[in-house]
Coordinates of N, CA and C in Angstrom, one line a residue:
X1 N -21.1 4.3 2.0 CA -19.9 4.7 2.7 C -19.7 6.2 2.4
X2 N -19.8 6.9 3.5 CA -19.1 8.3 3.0 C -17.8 8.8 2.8
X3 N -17.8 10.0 2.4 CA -16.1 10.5 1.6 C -15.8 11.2 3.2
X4 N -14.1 10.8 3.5 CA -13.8 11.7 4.4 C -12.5 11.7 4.2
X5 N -12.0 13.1 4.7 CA -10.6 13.5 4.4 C -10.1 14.0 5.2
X6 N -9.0 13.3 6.3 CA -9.0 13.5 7.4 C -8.0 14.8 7.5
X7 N -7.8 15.6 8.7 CA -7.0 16.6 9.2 C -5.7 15.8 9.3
X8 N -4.8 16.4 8.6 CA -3.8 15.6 8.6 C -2.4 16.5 9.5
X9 N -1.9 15.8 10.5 CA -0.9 17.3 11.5 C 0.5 16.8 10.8
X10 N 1.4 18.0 11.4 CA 3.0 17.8 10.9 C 2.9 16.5 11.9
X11 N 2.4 16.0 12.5 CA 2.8 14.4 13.8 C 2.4 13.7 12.9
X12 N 1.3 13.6 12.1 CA 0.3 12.7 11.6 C 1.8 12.1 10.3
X13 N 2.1 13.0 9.3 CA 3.1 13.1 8.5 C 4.5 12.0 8.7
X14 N 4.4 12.2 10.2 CA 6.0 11.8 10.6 C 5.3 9.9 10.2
X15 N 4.6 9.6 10.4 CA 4.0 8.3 9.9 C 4.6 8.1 8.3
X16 N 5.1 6.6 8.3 CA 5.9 6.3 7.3 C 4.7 6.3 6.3
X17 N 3.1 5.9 6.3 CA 2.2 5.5 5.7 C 1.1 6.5 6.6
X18 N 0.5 7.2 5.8 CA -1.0 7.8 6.2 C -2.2 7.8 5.4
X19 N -3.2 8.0 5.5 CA -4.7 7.8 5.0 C -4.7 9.3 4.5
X20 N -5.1 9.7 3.7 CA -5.7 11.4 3.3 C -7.3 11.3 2.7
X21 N -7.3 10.2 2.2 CA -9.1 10.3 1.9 C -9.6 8.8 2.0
X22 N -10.9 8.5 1.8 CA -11.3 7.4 1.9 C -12.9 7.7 1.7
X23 N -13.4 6.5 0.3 CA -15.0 7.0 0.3 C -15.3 6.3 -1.1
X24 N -16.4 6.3 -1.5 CA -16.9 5.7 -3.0 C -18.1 6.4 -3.5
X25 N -17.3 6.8 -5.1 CA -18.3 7.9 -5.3 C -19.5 6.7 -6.1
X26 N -20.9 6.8 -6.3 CA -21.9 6.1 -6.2 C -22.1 6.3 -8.0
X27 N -21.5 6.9 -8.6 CA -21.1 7.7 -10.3 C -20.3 8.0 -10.5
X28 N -19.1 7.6 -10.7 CA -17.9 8.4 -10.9 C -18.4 9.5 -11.8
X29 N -18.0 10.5 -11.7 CA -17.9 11.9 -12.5 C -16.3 11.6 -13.5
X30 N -16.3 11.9 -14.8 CA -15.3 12.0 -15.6 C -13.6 13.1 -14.8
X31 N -12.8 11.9 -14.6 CA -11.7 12.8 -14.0 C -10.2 12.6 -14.8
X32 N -9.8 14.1 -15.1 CA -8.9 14.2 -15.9 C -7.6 15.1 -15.4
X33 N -6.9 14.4 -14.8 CA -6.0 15.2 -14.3 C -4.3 14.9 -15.1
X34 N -4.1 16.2 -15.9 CA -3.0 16.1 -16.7 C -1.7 16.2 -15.9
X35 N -1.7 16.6 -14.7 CA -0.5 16.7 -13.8 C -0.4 16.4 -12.8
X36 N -1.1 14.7 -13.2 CA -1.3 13.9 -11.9 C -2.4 14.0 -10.3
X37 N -2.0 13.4 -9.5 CA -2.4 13.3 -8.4 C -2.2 13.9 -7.6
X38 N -2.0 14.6 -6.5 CA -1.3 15.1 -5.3 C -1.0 13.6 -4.4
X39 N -1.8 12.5 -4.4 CA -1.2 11.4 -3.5 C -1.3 10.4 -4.2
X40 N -1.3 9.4 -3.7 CA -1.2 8.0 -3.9 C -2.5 7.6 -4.1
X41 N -3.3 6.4 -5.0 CA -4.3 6.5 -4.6 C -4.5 5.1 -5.6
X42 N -5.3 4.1 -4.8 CA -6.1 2.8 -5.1 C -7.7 3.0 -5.2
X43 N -8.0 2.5 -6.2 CA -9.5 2.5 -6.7 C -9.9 1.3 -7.2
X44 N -11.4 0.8 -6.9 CA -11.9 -0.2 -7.4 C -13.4 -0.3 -8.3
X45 N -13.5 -0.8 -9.1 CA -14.9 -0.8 -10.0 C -15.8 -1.7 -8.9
X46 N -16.8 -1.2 -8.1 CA -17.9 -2.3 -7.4 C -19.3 -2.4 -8.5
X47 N -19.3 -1.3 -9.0 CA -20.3 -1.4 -10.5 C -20.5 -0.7 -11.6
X48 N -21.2 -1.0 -12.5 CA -20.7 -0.2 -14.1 C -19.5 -0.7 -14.7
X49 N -19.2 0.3 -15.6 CA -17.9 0.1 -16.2 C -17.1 1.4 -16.4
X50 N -15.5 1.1 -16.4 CA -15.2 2.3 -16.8 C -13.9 2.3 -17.5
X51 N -13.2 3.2 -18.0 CA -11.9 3.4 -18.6 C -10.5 4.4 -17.9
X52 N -9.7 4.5 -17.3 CA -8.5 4.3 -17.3 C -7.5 4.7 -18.4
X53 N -7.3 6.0 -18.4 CA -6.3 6.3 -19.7 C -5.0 6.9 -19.1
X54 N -3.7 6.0 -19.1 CA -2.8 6.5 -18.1 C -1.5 5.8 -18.8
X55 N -0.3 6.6 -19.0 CA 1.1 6.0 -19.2 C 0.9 6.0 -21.6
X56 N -0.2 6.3 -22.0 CA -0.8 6.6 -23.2 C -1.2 4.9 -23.4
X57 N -1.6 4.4 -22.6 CA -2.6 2.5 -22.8 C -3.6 3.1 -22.3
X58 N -5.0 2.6 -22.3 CA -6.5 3.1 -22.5 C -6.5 1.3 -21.3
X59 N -7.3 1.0 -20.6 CA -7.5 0.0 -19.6 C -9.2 -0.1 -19.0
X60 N -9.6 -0.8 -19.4 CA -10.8 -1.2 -19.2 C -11.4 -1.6 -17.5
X61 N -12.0 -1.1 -17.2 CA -12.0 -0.9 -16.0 C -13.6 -1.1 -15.4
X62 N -13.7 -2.9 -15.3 CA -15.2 -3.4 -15.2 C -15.2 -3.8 -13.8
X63 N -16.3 -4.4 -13.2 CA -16.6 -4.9 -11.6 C -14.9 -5.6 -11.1
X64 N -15.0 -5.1 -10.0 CA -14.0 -6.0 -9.7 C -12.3 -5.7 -9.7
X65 N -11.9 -4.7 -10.4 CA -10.6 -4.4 -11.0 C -10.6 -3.0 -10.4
X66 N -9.4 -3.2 -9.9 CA -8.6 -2.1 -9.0 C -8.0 -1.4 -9.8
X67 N -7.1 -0.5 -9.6 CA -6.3 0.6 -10.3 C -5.4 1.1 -9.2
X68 N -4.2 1.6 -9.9 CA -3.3 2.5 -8.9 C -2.6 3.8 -9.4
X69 N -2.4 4.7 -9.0 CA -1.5 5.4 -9.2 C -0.4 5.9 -8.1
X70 N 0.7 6.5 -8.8 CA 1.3 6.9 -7.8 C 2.0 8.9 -8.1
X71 N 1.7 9.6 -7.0 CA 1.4 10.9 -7.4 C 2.1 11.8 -8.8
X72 N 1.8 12.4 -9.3 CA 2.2 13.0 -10.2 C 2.4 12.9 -11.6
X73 N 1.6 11.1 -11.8 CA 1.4 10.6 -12.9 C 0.2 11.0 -13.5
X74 N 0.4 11.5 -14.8 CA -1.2 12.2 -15.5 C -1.6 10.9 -15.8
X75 N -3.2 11.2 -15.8 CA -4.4 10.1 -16.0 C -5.8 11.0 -16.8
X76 N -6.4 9.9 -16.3 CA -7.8 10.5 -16.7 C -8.5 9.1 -16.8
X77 N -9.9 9.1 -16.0 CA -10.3 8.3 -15.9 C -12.0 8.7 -15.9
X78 N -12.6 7.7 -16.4 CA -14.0 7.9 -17.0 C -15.3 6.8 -17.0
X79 N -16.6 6.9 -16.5 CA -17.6 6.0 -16.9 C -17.9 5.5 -18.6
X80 N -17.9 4.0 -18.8 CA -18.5 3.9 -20.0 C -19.7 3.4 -19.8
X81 N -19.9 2.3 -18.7 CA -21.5 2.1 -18.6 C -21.6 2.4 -17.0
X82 N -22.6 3.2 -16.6 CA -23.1 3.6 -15.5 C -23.8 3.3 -15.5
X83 N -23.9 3.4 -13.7 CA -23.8 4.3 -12.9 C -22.6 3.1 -12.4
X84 N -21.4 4.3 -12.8 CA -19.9 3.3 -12.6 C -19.8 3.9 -11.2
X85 N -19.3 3.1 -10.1 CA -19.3 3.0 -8.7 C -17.8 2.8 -8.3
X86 N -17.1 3.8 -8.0 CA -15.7 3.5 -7.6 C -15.6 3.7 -6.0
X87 N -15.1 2.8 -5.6 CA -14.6 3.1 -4.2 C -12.8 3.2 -4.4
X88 N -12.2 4.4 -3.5 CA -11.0 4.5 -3.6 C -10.3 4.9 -1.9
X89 N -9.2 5.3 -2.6 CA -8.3 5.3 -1.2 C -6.7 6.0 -1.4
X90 N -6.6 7.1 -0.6 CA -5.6 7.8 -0.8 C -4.9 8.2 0.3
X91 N -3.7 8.2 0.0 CA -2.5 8.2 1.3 C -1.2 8.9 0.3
X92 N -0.3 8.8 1.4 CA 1.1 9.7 1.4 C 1.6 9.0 2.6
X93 N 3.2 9.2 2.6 CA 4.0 8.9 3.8 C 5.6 8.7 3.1
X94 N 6.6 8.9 3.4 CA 7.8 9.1 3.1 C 8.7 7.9 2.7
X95 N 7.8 6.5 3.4 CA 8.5 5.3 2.8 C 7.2 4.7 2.5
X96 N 6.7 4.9 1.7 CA 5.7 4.6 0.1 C 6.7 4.5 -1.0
X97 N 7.7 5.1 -1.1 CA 8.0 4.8 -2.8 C 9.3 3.7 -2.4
X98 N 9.9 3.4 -1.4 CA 10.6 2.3 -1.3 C 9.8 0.8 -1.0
X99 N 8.9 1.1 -0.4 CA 7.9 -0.1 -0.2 C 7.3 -0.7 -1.5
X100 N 6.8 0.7 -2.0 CA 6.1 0.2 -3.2 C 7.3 -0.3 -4.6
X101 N 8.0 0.1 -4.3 CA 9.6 -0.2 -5.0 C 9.7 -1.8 -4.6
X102 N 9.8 -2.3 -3.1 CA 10.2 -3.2 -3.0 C 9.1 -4.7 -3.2
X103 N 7.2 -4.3 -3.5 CA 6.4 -4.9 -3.9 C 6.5 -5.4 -5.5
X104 N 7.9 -4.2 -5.9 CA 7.4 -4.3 -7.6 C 6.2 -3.6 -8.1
X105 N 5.5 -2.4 -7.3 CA 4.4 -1.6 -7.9 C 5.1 -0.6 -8.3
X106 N 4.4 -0.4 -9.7 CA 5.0 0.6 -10.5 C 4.1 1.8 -10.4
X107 N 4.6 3.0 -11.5 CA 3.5 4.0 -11.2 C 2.2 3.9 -11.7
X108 N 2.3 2.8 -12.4 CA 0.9 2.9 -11.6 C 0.4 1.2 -12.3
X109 N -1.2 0.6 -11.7 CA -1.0 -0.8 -12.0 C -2.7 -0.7 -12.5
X110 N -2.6 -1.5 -13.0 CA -4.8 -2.3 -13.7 C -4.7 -3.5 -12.8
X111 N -5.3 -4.1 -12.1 CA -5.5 -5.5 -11.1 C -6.7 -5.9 -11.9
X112 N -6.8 -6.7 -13.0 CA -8.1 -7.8 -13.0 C -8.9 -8.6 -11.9
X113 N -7.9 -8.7 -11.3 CA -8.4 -10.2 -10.4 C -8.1 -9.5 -8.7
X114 N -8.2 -8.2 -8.4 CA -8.2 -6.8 -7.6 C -9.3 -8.2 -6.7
X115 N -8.6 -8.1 -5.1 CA -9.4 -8.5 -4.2 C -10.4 -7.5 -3.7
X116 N -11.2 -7.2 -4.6 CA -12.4 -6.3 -3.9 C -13.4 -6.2 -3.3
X117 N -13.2 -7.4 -2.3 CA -14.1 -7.3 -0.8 C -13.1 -6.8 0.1
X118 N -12.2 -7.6 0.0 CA -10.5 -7.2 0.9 C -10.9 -5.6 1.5
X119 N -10.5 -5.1 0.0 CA -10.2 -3.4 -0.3 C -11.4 -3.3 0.2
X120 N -12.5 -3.6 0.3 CA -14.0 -2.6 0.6 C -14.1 -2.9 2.5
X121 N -13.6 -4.2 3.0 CA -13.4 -4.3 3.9 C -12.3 -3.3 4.6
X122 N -11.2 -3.3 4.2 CA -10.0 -2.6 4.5 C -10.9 -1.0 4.3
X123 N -11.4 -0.4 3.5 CA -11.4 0.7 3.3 C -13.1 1.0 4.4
X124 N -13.8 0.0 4.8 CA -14.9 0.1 5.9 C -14.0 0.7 7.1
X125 N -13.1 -0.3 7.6 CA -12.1 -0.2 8.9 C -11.5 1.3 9.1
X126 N -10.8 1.8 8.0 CA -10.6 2.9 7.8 C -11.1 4.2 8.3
X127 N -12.5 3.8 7.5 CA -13.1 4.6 7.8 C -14.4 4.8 9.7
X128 N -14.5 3.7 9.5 CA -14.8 3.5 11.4 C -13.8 4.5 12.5
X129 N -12.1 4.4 11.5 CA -11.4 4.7 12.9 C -11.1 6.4 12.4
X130 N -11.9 7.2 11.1 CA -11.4 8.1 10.8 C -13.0 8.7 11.6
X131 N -13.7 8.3 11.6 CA -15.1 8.6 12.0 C -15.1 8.9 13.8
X132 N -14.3 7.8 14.5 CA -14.3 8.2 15.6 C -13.3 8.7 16.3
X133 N -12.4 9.6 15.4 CA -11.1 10.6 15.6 C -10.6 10.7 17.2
X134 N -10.3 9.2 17.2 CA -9.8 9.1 18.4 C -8.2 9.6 18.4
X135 N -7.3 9.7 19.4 CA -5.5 10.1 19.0 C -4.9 9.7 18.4
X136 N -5.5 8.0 18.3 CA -4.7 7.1 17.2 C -5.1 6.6 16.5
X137 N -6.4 7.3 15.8 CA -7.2 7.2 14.9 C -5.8 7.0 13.5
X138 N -5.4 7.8 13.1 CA -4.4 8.0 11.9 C -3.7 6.6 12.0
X139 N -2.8 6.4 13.0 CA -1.9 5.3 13.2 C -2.3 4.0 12.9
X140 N -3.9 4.0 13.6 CA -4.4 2.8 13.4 C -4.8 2.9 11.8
X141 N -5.0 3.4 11.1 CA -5.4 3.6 9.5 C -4.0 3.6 8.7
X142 N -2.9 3.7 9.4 CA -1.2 3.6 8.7 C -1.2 2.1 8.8
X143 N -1.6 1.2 10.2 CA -1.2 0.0 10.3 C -2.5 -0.6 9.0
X144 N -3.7 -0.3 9.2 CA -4.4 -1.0 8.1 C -4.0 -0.9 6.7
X145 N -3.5 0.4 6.4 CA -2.5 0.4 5.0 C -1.8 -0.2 4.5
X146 N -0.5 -0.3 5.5 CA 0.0 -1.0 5.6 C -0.2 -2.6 5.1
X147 N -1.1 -3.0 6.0 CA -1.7 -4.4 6.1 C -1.9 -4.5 4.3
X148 N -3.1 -3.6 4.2 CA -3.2 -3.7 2.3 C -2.3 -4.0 1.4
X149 N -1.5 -2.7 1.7 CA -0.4 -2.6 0.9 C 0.7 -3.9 0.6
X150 N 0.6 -4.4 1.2 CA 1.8 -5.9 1.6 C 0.9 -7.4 2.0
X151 N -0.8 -7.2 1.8 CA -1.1 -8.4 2.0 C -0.9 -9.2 0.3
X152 N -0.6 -10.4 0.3 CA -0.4 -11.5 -0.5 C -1.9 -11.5 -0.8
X153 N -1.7 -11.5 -2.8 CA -2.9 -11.7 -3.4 C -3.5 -10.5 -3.8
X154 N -3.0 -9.4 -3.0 CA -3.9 -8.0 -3.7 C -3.5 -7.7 -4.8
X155 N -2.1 -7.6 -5.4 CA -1.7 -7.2 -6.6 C -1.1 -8.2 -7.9
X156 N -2.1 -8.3 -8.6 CA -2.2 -9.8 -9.7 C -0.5 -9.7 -10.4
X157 N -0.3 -11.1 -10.4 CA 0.9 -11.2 -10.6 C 2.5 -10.4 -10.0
X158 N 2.0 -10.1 -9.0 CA 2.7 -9.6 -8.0 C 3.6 -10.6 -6.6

C-alpha cells in the first residue's frame, strides 16, 4: 500500500469527517512527538512488535492491535521486534470529538482484539478512491470513516 496525503480544500473541511493520510509504513521508524499530533489518527500492528508510550502507561503493541490518538496528545511510539509494520490512518473534521465523545473514545485507546482486516480493508478502499481523485473522491473516504468509526466490534469493550 502506498502513503498518500490528500489535497485537502476549504469545501473538503466543511465535511464533518475527512481522510488527511492513509498508508503503512513496512518499518516503523521510532516516532516521538511531545506535542502531539496535528490530526486524529488510528494505527495497527500487521507485523513485528512495538511500544506505545502515551498518557505516562508504556502499551505493548504486537500483530493485530490498533491504537488511537486524538490530536494534541503527546506520545511516542516505537519498534521492539522488527521489521514492525504499521498501517495507519488520519483524519480531521469538526464533529470528530462529539462522535468520538458519543462512542466513549477517549484520547486516546490500545484495542487488543483491533479488527485488523476490517481496518486494512477500510483503509485499501480509501485509498482506491484517494488514487482516482475523482470530485467525490474526499466524501466517499468521509462516508468510509465514518463507516469505521461507528462500525460494531472495532473498539474492544466499546
Amino acid at each position: 500500500m502506498e502513503t498518500i496525503y490528500p489535497v485537502i480544500t476549504a469545501m473538503d473541511m466543511q465535511l464533518p469527517f475527512y481522510v488527511t493520510g492513509v498508508g503503512c509504513q513496512k518499518n516503523q521508524e521510532n516516532v516521538n512527538r511531545p506535542s502531539g499530533f496535528m490530526h486524529y489518527q488510528w494505527a495497527c500492528c500487521r507485523k513485528g512488535e512495538g511500544c506505545l508510550e502515551i498518557g505516562g502507561n508504556i502499551y505493548s503493541i504486537p500483530v493485530k492491535t490498533g491504537f488511537f490518538f486524538r490530536p494534541g496528545i503527546p506520545h511516542k511510539y516505537y519498534a521492539v521486534k522488527e521489521p514492525w509494520e504499521v498501517q495507519w490512518l488520519t483524519f480531521d473534521g469538526h464533529a470528530l470529538p462529539s462522535l468520538l465523545d458519543y462512542l466513549g473514545i477517549g484520547d486516546w485507546e490500545v484495542s487488543p482484539d483491533f479488527n485488523s482486516e476490517y481496518f486494512y480493508n477500510i483503509a485499501m478502499k480509501i485509498t482506491t478512491h484517494l488514487k482516482n481523485k475523482k470530485s467525490n473522491s474526499l466524501s466517499e473516504c468521509s462516508a468510509l470513516l465514518y463507516t469505521f468509526l461507528t462500525r460494531t466490534g472495532v473498539f474492544a469493550g466499546k
